[in-house]
mmCIF file of N, CA and C in Angstrom:
data_model
loop_
_atom_site.group_PDB
_atom_site.id
_atom_site.type_symbol
_atom_site.label_atom_id
_atom_site.label_comp_id
_atom_site.label_asym_id
_atom_site.label_seq_id
_atom_site.Cartn_x
_atom_site.Cartn_y
_atom_site.Cartn_z
ATOM 1 N N MET A 1 0.863 -1.173 0.000
ATOM 2 C CA MET A 1 0.000 0.000 0.000
ATOM 3 C C MET A 1 0.908 1.234 0.000
ATOM 4 N N ALA A 2 0.680 2.141 -0.895
ATOM 5 C CA ALA A 2 1.476 3.354 -1.002
ATOM 6 C C ALA A 2 0.764 4.498 -0.300
ATOM 7 N N VAL A 3 1.540 5.421 0.235
ATOM 8 C CA VAL A 3 0.977 6.583 0.920
ATOM 9 C C VAL A 3 1.392 7.825 0.161
ATOM 10 N N GLU A 4 0.416 8.641 -0.170
ATOM 11 C CA GLU A 4 0.690 9.905 -0.846
ATOM 12 C C GLU A 4 0.382 11.022 0.139
ATOM 13 N N LEU A 5 1.402 11.750 0.545
ATOM 14 C CA LEU A 5 1.191 12.838 1.494
ATOM 15 C C LEU A 5 0.727 14.075 0.754
ATOM 16 N N MET A 6 -0.268 14.716 1.311
ATOM 17 C CA MET A 6 -0.818 15.928 0.716
ATOM 18 C C MET A 6 -0.327 17.120 1.528
ATOM 19 N N ASN A 7 -0.285 18.265 0.916
ATOM 20 C CA ASN A 7 0.061 19.489 1.631
ATOM 21 C C ASN A 7 -1.049 19.859 2.592
ATOM 22 N N PHE A 8 -0.703 20.637 3.599
ATOM 23 C CA PHE A 8 -1.723 21.139 4.508
ATOM 24 C C PHE A 8 -2.651 22.060 3.728
ATOM 25 N N PRO A 9 -3.899 22.172 4.163
ATOM 26 C CA PRO A 9 -4.842 23.032 3.438
ATOM 27 C C PRO A 9 -4.336 24.472 3.373
ATOM 28 N N LYS A 10 -4.609 25.103 2.256
ATOM 29 C CA LYS A 10 -4.230 26.502 2.087
ATOM 30 C C LYS A 10 -5.085 27.367 2.999
ATOM 31 N N ILE A 11 -4.649 28.588 3.185
ATOM 32 C CA ILE A 11 -5.380 29.522 4.042
ATOM 33 C C ILE A 11 -6.808 29.698 3.535
ATOM 34 N N GLU A 12 -6.973 29.784 2.203
ATOM 35 C CA GLU A 12 -8.314 29.960 1.638
ATOM 36 C C GLU A 12 -9.192 28.749 1.947
ATOM 37 N N ASP A 13 -8.589 27.548 1.860
ATOM 38 C CA ASP A 13 -9.342 26.329 2.163
ATOM 39 C C ASP A 13 -9.725 26.281 3.638
ATOM 40 N N GLN A 14 -8.794 26.678 4.506
ATOM 41 C CA GLN A 14 -9.092 26.685 5.939
ATOM 42 C C GLN A 14 -10.225 27.652 6.251
ATOM 43 N N LYS A 15 -10.198 28.805 5.596
ATOM 44 C CA LYS A 15 -11.252 29.791 5.820
ATOM 45 C C LYS A 15 -12.593 29.268 5.312
ATOM 46 N N ALA A 16 -12.596 28.616 4.154
ATOM 47 C CA ALA A 16 -13.833 28.053 3.607
ATOM 48 C C ALA A 16 -14.386 26.969 4.525
ATOM 49 N N ILE A 17 -13.501 26.145 5.090
ATOM 50 C CA ILE A 17 -13.931 25.095 6.020
ATOM 51 C C ILE A 17 -14.538 25.714 7.267
ATOM 52 N N GLN A 18 -13.885 26.743 7.807
ATOM 53 C CA GLN A 18 -14.407 27.412 9.004
ATOM 54 C C GLN A 18 -15.764 28.051 8.732
ATOM 55 N N GLU A 19 -15.914 28.684 7.577
ATOM 56 C CA GLU A 19 -17.194 29.317 7.243
ATOM 57 C C GLU A 19 -18.295 28.278 7.066
ATOM 58 N N ALA A 20 -17.974 27.164 6.400
ATOM 59 C CA ALA A 20 -18.976 26.113 6.202
ATOM 60 C C ALA A 20 -19.384 25.499 7.537
ATOM 61 N N ALA A 21 -18.409 25.277 8.415
ATOM 62 C CA ALA A 21 -18.727 24.723 9.738
ATOM 63 C C ALA A 21 -19.566 25.703 10.541
ATOM 64 N N SER A 22 -19.229 26.976 10.469
ATOM 65 C CA SER A 22 -19.988 27.999 11.192
ATOM 66 C C SER A 22 -21.425 28.078 10.688
ATOM 67 N N GLN A 23 -21.599 28.048 9.371
ATOM 68 C CA GLN A 23 -22.950 28.093 8.804
ATOM 69 C C GLN A 23 -23.750 26.856 9.192
ATOM 70 N N GLY A 24 -23.101 25.704 9.191
ATOM 71 C CA GLY A 24 -23.784 24.478 9.594
ATOM 72 C C GLY A 24 -24.225 24.527 11.040
ATOM 73 N N LEU A 25 -23.348 25.006 11.912
ATOM 74 C CA LEU A 25 -23.697 25.104 13.333
ATOM 75 C C LEU A 25 -24.790 26.136 13.576
ATOM 76 N N GLN A 26 -24.728 27.257 12.869
ATOM 77 C CA GLN A 26 -25.766 28.278 13.037
ATOM 78 C C GLN A 26 -27.128 27.759 12.591
ATOM 79 N N SER A 27 -27.164 27.041 11.477
ATOM 80 C CA SER A 27 -28.451 26.522 11.023
ATOM 81 C C SER A 27 -28.953 25.419 11.953
ATOM 82 N N MET A 28 -28.041 24.651 12.554
ATOM 83 C CA MET A 28 -28.450 23.637 13.524
ATOM 84 C C MET A 28 -28.987 24.294 14.789
ATOM 85 N N GLU A 29 -28.345 25.359 15.236
ATOM 86 C CA GLU A 29 -28.849 26.099 16.399
ATOM 87 C C GLU A 29 -30.241 26.652 16.117
ATOM 88 N N HIS A 30 -30.447 27.153 14.912
ATOM 89 C CA HIS A 30 -31.762 27.670 14.528
ATOM 90 C C HIS A 30 -32.811 26.563 14.594
ATOM 91 N N LEU A 31 -32.474 25.391 14.084
ATOM 92 C CA LEU A 31 -33.400 24.260 14.115
ATOM 93 C C LEU A 31 -33.716 23.856 15.554
ATOM 94 N N ILE A 32 -32.707 23.773 16.402
ATOM 95 C CA ILE A 32 -32.927 23.389 17.804
ATOM 96 C C ILE A 32 -33.766 24.435 18.514
ATOM 97 N N ARG A 33 -33.456 25.710 18.283
ATOM 98 C CA ARG A 33 -34.231 26.785 18.901
ATOM 99 C C ARG A 33 -35.693 26.725 18.460
ATOM 100 N N PHE A 34 -35.896 26.483 17.184
ATOM 101 C CA PHE A 34 -37.250 26.407 16.643
ATOM 102 C C PHE A 34 -38.011 25.239 17.250
ATOM 103 N N LEU A 35 -37.371 24.071 17.320
ATOM 104 C CA LEU A 35 -38.031 22.899 17.898
ATOM 105 C C LEU A 35 -38.339 23.106 19.375
ATOM 106 N N SER A 36 -37.420 23.731 20.098
ATOM 107 C CA SER A 36 -37.639 23.991 21.518
ATOM 108 C C SER A 36 -38.794 24.966 21.712
ATOM 109 N N HIS A 37 -38.821 26.015 20.917
ATOM 110 C CA HIS A 37 -39.887 27.016 21.008
ATOM 111 C C HIS A 37 -41.223 26.395 20.639
ATOM 112 N N GLN A 38 -41.209 25.538 19.620
ATOM 113 C CA GLN A 38 -42.438 24.886 19.173
ATOM 114 C C GLN A 38 -42.976 23.951 20.247
ATOM 115 N N GLN A 39 -42.089 23.262 20.951
ATOM 116 C CA GLN A 39 -42.517 22.340 22.001
ATOM 117 C C GLN A 39 -43.169 23.099 23.155
ATOM 118 N N GLN A 40 -42.653 24.275 23.472
ATOM 119 C CA GLN A 40 -43.236 25.079 24.545
ATOM 120 C C GLN A 40 -44.623 25.574 24.158
ATOM 121 N N GLN A 41 -44.822 25.909 22.899
ATOM 122 C CA GLN A 41 -46.109 26.433 22.459
ATOM 123 C C GLN A 41 -47.121 25.338 22.153
ATOM 124 N N SER A 42 -46.678 24.101 22.028
ATOM 125 C CA SER A 42 -47.600 23.033 21.643
ATOM 126 C C SER A 42 -48.666 22.792 22.704
ATOM 127 N N ASN A 43 -48.393 23.137 23.941
ATOM 128 C CA ASN A 43 -49.398 22.977 24.990
ATOM 129 C C ASN A 43 -50.534 23.980 24.814
ATOM 130 N N ASN A 44 -50.233 25.171 24.349
ATOM 131 C CA ASN A 44 -51.240 26.220 24.215
ATOM 132 C C ASN A 44 -51.985 26.153 22.887
ATOM 133 N N GLN A 45 -51.295 25.880 21.831
ATOM 134 C CA GLN A 45 -51.932 25.884 20.517
ATOM 135 C C GLN A 45 -51.263 24.849 19.630
ATOM 136 N N LEU A 46 -52.029 24.273 18.742
ATOM 137 C CA LEU A 46 -51.482 23.300 17.805
ATOM 138 C C LEU A 46 -51.120 24.019 16.515
ATOM 139 N N ALA A 47 -49.890 23.887 16.121
ATOM 140 C CA ALA A 47 -49.436 24.533 14.886
ATOM 141 C C ALA A 47 -48.861 23.462 13.968
ATOM 142 N N HIS A 48 -49.235 23.558 12.711
ATOM 143 C CA HIS A 48 -48.730 22.605 11.739
ATOM 144 C C HIS A 48 -47.504 23.213 11.079
ATOM 145 N N ILE A 49 -46.344 22.637 11.337
ATOM 146 C CA ILE A 49 -45.085 23.149 10.813
ATOM 147 C C ILE A 49 -44.455 22.064 9.943
ATOM 148 N N ASN A 50 -43.926 22.474 8.839
ATOM 149 C CA ASN A 50 -43.215 21.543 7.975
ATOM 150 C C ASN A 50 -41.730 21.587 8.344
ATOM 151 N N TYR A 51 -41.299 20.613 9.128
ATOM 152 C CA TYR A 51 -39.917 20.581 9.601
ATOM 153 C C TYR A 51 -38.936 20.251 8.486
ATOM 154 N N THR A 52 -39.418 19.653 7.413
ATOM 155 C CA THR A 52 -38.499 19.308 6.331
ATOM 156 C C THR A 52 -37.893 20.549 5.683
ATOM 157 N N ASP A 53 -38.612 21.650 5.675
ATOM 158 C CA ASP A 53 -38.051 22.883 5.106
ATOM 159 C C ASP A 53 -36.823 23.327 5.889
ATOM 160 N N ILE A 54 -36.905 23.238 7.199
ATOM 161 C CA ILE A 54 -35.782 23.675 8.033
ATOM 162 C C ILE A 54 -34.620 22.695 7.911
ATOM 163 N N THR A 55 -34.914 21.399 7.956
ATOM 164 C CA THR A 55 -33.828 20.423 7.849
ATOM 165 C C THR A 55 -33.223 20.412 6.448
ATOM 166 N N ASP A 56 -34.044 20.681 5.421
ATOM 167 C CA ASP A 56 -33.503 20.767 4.064
ATOM 168 C C ASP A 56 -32.543 21.942 3.920
ATOM 169 N N HIS A 57 -32.688 22.931 4.755
ATOM 170 C CA HIS A 57 -31.769 24.066 4.755
ATOM 171 C C HIS A 57 -30.520 23.749 5.584
ATOM 172 N N THR A 58 -30.680 22.945 6.633
ATOM 173 C CA THR A 58 -29.581 22.664 7.555
ATOM 174 C C THR A 58 -28.613 21.618 7.010
ATOM 175 N N VAL A 59 -29.128 20.531 6.479
ATOM 176 C CA VAL A 59 -28.286 19.408 6.057
ATOM 177 C C VAL A 59 -27.264 19.794 4.983
ATOM 178 N N PRO A 60 -27.631 20.546 3.947
ATOM 179 C CA PRO A 60 -26.620 20.905 2.942
ATOM 180 C C PRO A 60 -25.455 21.720 3.504
ATOM 181 N N LYS A 61 -25.699 22.475 4.558
ATOM 182 C CA LYS A 61 -24.607 23.236 5.167
ATOM 183 C C LYS A 61 -23.543 22.286 5.710
ATOM 184 N N PHE A 62 -23.991 21.207 6.374
ATOM 185 C CA PHE A 62 -23.038 20.236 6.893
ATOM 186 C C PHE A 62 -22.393 19.434 5.767
ATOM 187 N N LYS A 63 -23.145 19.097 4.738
ATOM 188 C CA LYS A 63 -22.580 18.358 3.610
ATOM 189 C C LYS A 63 -21.490 19.167 2.925
ATOM 190 N N ASN A 64 -21.692 20.464 2.825
ATOM 191 C CA ASN A 64 -20.690 21.334 2.220
ATOM 192 C C ASN A 64 -19.407 21.294 3.045
ATOM 193 N N GLY A 65 -19.539 21.393 4.357
ATOM 194 C CA GLY A 65 -18.363 21.330 5.228
ATOM 195 C C GLY A 65 -17.653 19.996 5.131
ATOM 196 N N ILE A 66 -18.413 18.919 5.071
ATOM 197 C CA ILE A 66 -17.821 17.585 4.969
ATOM 198 C C ILE A 66 -17.082 17.420 3.649
ATOM 199 N N SER A 67 -17.664 17.907 2.566
ATOM 200 C CA SER A 67 -16.990 17.776 1.271
ATOM 201 C C SER A 67 -15.704 18.598 1.245
ATOM 202 N N LEU A 68 -15.700 19.748 1.901
ATOM 203 C CA LEU A 68 -14.467 20.535 1.979
ATOM 204 C C LEU A 68 -13.405 19.801 2.785
ATOM 205 N N LEU A 69 -13.807 19.157 3.864
ATOM 206 C CA LEU A 69 -12.848 18.405 4.670
ATOM 207 C C LEU A 69 -12.307 17.204 3.906
ATOM 208 N N ASN A 70 -13.144 16.527 3.157
ATOM 209 C CA ASN A 70 -12.695 15.369 2.384
ATOM 210 C C ASN A 70 -11.698 15.772 1.309
ATOM 211 N N ARG A 71 -11.854 16.970 0.793
ATOM 212 C CA ARG A 71 -10.982 17.451 -0.275
ATOM 213 C C ARG A 71 -9.597 17.801 0.240
ATOM 214 N N THR A 72 -9.484 18.118 1.507
ATOM 215 C CA THR A 72 -8.210 18.601 2.037
ATOM 216 C C THR A 72 -7.595 17.613 3.008
ATOM 217 N N GLY A 73 -7.763 16.317 2.772
ATOM 218 C CA GLY A 73 -7.185 15.308 3.658
ATOM 219 C C GLY A 73 -5.670 15.377 3.651
ATOM 220 N N HIS A 74 -5.048 14.875 4.704
ATOM 221 C CA HIS A 74 -3.593 14.949 4.818
ATOM 222 C C HIS A 74 -2.895 13.782 4.120
ATOM 223 N N ALA A 75 -3.555 12.650 4.018
ATOM 224 C CA ALA A 75 -2.927 11.502 3.367
ATOM 225 C C ALA A 75 -3.993 10.689 2.651
ATOM 226 N N ARG A 76 -3.574 10.096 1.575
ATOM 227 C CA ARG A 76 -4.471 9.208 0.845
ATOM 228 C C ARG A 76 -3.740 7.887 0.652
ATOM 229 N N PHE A 77 -4.460 6.826 0.791
ATOM 230 C CA PHE A 77 -3.866 5.509 0.663
ATOM 231 C C PHE A 77 -4.318 4.891 -0.649
ATOM 232 N N ARG A 78 -3.356 4.352 -1.363
ATOM 233 C CA ARG A 78 -3.659 3.700 -2.634
ATOM 234 C C ARG A 78 -3.022 2.318 -2.634
ATOM 235 N N ARG A 79 -3.693 1.413 -3.289
ATOM 236 C CA ARG A 79 -3.120 0.081 -3.452
ATOM 237 C C ARG A 79 -2.142 0.117 -4.629
ATOM 238 N N ASN A 80 -1.112 -0.695 -4.515
ATOM 239 C CA ASN A 80 -0.186 -0.817 -5.635
ATOM 240 C C ASN A 80 -0.905 -1.473 -6.801
ATOM 241 N N PRO A 81 -0.457 -1.206 -8.013
ATOM 242 C CA PRO A 81 -1.090 -1.866 -9.159
ATOM 243 C C PRO A 81 -0.956 -3.380 -9.032
ATOM 244 N N PHE A 82 -1.959 -4.076 -9.515
ATOM 245 C CA PHE A 82 -1.975 -5.530 -9.434
ATOM 246 C C PHE A 82 -0.889 -6.097 -10.325
ATOM 247 N N GLN A 83 -0.046 -6.919 -9.742
ATOM 248 C CA GLN A 83 0.993 -7.588 -10.507
ATOM 249 C C GLN A 83 0.820 -9.083 -10.291
ATOM 250 N N PRO A 84 0.498 -9.800 -11.351
ATOM 251 C CA PRO A 84 0.283 -11.239 -11.177
ATOM 252 C C PRO A 84 1.574 -11.930 -10.755
ATOM 253 N N VAL A 85 1.426 -12.929 -9.942
ATOM 254 C CA VAL A 85 2.571 -13.701 -9.463
ATOM 255 C C VAL A 85 2.793 -14.850 -10.434
ATOM 256 N N HIS A 86 4.014 -14.981 -10.901
ATOM 257 C CA HIS A 86 4.350 -16.052 -11.839
ATOM 258 C C HIS A 86 5.027 -17.175 -11.070
ATOM 259 N N PHE A 87 4.428 -18.330 -11.133
ATOM 260 C CA PHE A 87 5.004 -19.507 -10.502
ATOM 261 C C PHE A 87 5.765 -20.289 -11.568
ATOM 262 N N PRO A 88 6.846 -20.918 -11.167
ATOM 263 C CA PRO A 88 7.565 -21.726 -12.158
ATOM 264 C C PRO A 88 6.682 -22.888 -12.613
ATOM 265 N N THR A 89 6.772 -23.175 -13.880
ATOM 266 C CA THR A 89 5.951 -24.269 -14.407
ATOM 267 C C THR A 89 6.519 -25.591 -13.930
ATOM 268 N N SER A 90 5.646 -26.463 -13.575
ATOM 269 C CA SER A 90 6.093 -27.774 -13.104
ATOM 270 C C SER A 90 6.260 -28.706 -14.298
ATOM 271 N N HIS A 91 7.194 -29.577 -14.182
ATOM 272 C CA HIS A 91 7.443 -30.542 -15.247
ATOM 273 C C HIS A 91 6.594 -31.776 -14.966
ATOM 274 N N PRO A 92 5.880 -32.235 -15.961
ATOM 275 C CA PRO A 92 5.057 -33.425 -15.727
ATOM 276 C C PRO A 92 5.937 -34.638 -15.416
ATOM 277 N N LEU A 93 5.454 -35.449 -14.538
ATOM 278 C CA LEU A 93 6.179 -36.657 -14.173
ATOM 279 C C LEU A 93 5.882 -37.740 -15.200
ATOM 280 N N SER A 94 6.887 -38.355 -15.651
ATOM 281 C CA SER A 94 6.659 -39.451 -16.594
ATOM 282 C C SER A 94 6.796 -40.766 -15.847
ATOM 283 N N LEU A 95 5.849 -41.605 -16.059
ATOM 284 C CA LEU A 95 5.885 -42.897 -15.381
ATOM 285 C C LEU A 95 6.269 -43.978 -16.306
#
């Protein structure tokens, strides 16, 4: 197995990763705040909320951060090319 070392992420990549992580966390905080607020109000009034709209906004933020992290890995492992093993041919036994 061969190891290919990658350079550390550039400053621009680090900044993009930080921004994506920050956006993901902010949208998750918004979702948690909304769910908490909704739970408190559910005793007083029933409200029909489509939670998929909020989660559809939150999940891509995390996916963006994950894809940025995958792109800037420090090492990648590759298998060596397949090389068939050649065995010496056996000589048939004559009886």
